[in-house]
mmCIF file of C-alpha atoms in Angstrom:
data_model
loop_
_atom_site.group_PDB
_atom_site.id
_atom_site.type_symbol
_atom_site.label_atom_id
_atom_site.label_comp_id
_atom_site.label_asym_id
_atom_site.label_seq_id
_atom_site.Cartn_x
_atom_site.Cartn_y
_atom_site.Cartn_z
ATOM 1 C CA UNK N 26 49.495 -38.539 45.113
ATOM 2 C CA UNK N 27 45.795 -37.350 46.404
ATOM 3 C CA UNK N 28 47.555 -34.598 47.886
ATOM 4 C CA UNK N 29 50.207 -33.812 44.707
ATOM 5 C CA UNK N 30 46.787 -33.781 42.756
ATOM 6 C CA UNK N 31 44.943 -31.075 45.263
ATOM 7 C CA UNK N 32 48.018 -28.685 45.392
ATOM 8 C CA UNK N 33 48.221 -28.648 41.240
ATOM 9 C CA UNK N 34 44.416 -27.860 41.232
ATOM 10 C CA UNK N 35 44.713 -24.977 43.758
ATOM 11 C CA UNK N 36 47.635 -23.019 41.657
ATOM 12 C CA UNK N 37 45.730 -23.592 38.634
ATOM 13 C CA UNK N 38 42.878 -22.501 40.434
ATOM 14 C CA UNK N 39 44.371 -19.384 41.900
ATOM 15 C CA UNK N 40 46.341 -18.422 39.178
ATOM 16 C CA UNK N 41 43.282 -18.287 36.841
ATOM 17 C CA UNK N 42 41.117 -16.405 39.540
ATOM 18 C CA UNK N 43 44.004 -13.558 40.120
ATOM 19 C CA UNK N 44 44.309 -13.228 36.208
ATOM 20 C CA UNK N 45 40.866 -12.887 35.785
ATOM 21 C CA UNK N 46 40.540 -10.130 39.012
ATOM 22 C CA UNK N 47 43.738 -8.435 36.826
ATOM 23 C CA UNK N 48 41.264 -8.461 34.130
ATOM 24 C CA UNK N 49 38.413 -7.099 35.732
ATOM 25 C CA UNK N 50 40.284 -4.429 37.649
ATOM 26 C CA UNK N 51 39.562 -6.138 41.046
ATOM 27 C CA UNK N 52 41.892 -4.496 43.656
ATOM 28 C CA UNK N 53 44.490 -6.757 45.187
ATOM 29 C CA UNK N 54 44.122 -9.900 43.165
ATOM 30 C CA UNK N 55 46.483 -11.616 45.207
ATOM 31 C CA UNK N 56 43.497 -12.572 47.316
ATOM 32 C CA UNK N 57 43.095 -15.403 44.822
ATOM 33 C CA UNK N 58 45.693 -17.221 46.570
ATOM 34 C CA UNK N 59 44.417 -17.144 50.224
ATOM 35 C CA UNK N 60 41.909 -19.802 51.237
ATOM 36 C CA UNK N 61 38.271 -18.767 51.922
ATOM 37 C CA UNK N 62 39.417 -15.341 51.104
ATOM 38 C CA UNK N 63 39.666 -16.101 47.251
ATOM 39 C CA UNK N 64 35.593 -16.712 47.549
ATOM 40 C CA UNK N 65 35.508 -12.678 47.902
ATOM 41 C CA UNK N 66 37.032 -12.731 44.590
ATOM 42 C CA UNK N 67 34.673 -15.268 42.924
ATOM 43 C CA UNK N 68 31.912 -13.360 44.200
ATOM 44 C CA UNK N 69 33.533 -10.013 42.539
ATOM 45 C CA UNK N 70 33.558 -11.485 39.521
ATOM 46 C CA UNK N 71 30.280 -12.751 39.528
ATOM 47 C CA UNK N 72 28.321 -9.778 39.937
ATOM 48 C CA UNK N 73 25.622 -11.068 41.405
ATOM 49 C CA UNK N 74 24.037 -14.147 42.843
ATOM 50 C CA UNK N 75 20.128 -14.485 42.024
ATOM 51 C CA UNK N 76 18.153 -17.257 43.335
ATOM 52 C CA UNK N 77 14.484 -16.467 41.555
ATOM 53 C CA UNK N 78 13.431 -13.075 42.173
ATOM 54 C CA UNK N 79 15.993 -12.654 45.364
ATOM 55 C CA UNK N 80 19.260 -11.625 45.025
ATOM 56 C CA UNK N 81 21.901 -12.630 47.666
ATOM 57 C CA UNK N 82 23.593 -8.821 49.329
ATOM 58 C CA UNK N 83 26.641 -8.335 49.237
ATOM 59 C CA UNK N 84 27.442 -11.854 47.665
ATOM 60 C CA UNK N 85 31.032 -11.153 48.244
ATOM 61 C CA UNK N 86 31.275 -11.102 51.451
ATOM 62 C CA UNK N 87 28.288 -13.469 52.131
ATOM 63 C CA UNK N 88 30.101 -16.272 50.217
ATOM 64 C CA UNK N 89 33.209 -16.801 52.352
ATOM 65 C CA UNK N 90 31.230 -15.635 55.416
ATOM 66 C CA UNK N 91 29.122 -18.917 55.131
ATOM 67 C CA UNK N 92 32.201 -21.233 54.484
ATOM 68 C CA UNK N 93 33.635 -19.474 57.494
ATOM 69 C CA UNK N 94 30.290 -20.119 59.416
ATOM 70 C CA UNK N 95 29.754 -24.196 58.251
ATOM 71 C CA UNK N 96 33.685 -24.151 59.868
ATOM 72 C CA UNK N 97 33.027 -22.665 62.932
ATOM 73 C CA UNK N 98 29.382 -24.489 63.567
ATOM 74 C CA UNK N 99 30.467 -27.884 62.191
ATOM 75 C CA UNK N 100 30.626 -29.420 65.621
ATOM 76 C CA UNK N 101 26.785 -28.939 66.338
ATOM 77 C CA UNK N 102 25.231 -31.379 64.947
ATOM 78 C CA UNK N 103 21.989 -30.593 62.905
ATOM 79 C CA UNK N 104 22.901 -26.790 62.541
ATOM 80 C CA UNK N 105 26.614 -27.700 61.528
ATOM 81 C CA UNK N 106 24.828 -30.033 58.613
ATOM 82 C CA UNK N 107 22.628 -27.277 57.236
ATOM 83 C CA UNK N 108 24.978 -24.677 57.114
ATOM 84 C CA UNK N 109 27.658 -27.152 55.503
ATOM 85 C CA UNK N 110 24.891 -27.898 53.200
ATOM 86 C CA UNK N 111 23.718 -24.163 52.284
ATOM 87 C CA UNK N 112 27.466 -23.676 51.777
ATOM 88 C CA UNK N 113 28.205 -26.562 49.806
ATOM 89 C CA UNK N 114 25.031 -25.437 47.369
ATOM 90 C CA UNK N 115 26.289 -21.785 47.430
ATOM 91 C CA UNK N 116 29.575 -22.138 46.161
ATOM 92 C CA UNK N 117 28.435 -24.401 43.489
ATOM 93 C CA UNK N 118 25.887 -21.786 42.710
ATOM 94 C CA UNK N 119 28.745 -19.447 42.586
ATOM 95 C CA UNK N 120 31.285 -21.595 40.600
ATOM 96 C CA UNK N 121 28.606 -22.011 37.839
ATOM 97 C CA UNK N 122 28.111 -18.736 37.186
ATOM 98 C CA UNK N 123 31.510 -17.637 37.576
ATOM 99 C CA UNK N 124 32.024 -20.619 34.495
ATOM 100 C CA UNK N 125 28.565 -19.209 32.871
ATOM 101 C CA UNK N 126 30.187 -15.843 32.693
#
């Protein structure tokens, strides 16, 4: 059932994010469907992330380039923890003001 659960919230999930690249004119808004990929198109929509006066470059690639990152460096141990953390805090970051918007 966990599992039944996690596949309905994906399609909903990825079905609202390539409607709302259709809306925005975002080339190939299939993306929306393809895991870590459909954090480029959050970060399209978004604009821009701003933490205080510094704003994050190139947000859209940064944002699935960190999830990719707290993947790749989860087996060291206190590196693996801060980058799963920075990630974690990133693409909540994101998700809010993607919901914000």
């Amino acid at each position: 059932i966990p599992l039944l659960i996690g596949l309905a919230i994906y399609i909903v999930a990825a079905i609202s994010l390539s409607q709302m690249a259709t809306n925005e004119g975002i080339p190939n808004p299939w993306l929306a469907w393809v895991p870590l990929v459909n954090l480029y198109v959050v970060g399209k929509l978004i604009k821009e992330i701003k933490f205080s006066t510094y704003v994050i470059p190139s947000h859209e690639y940064v944002l699935p380039g960190v999830a990719v990152a707290a993947m790749l460096f989860s087996i060291v141990p206190l590196i693996g923890f801060l980058i799963s953390i920075a990630n974690f805090v990133l693409v909540i970051y994101a998700i809010y003001l993607l919901f914000k918007r």
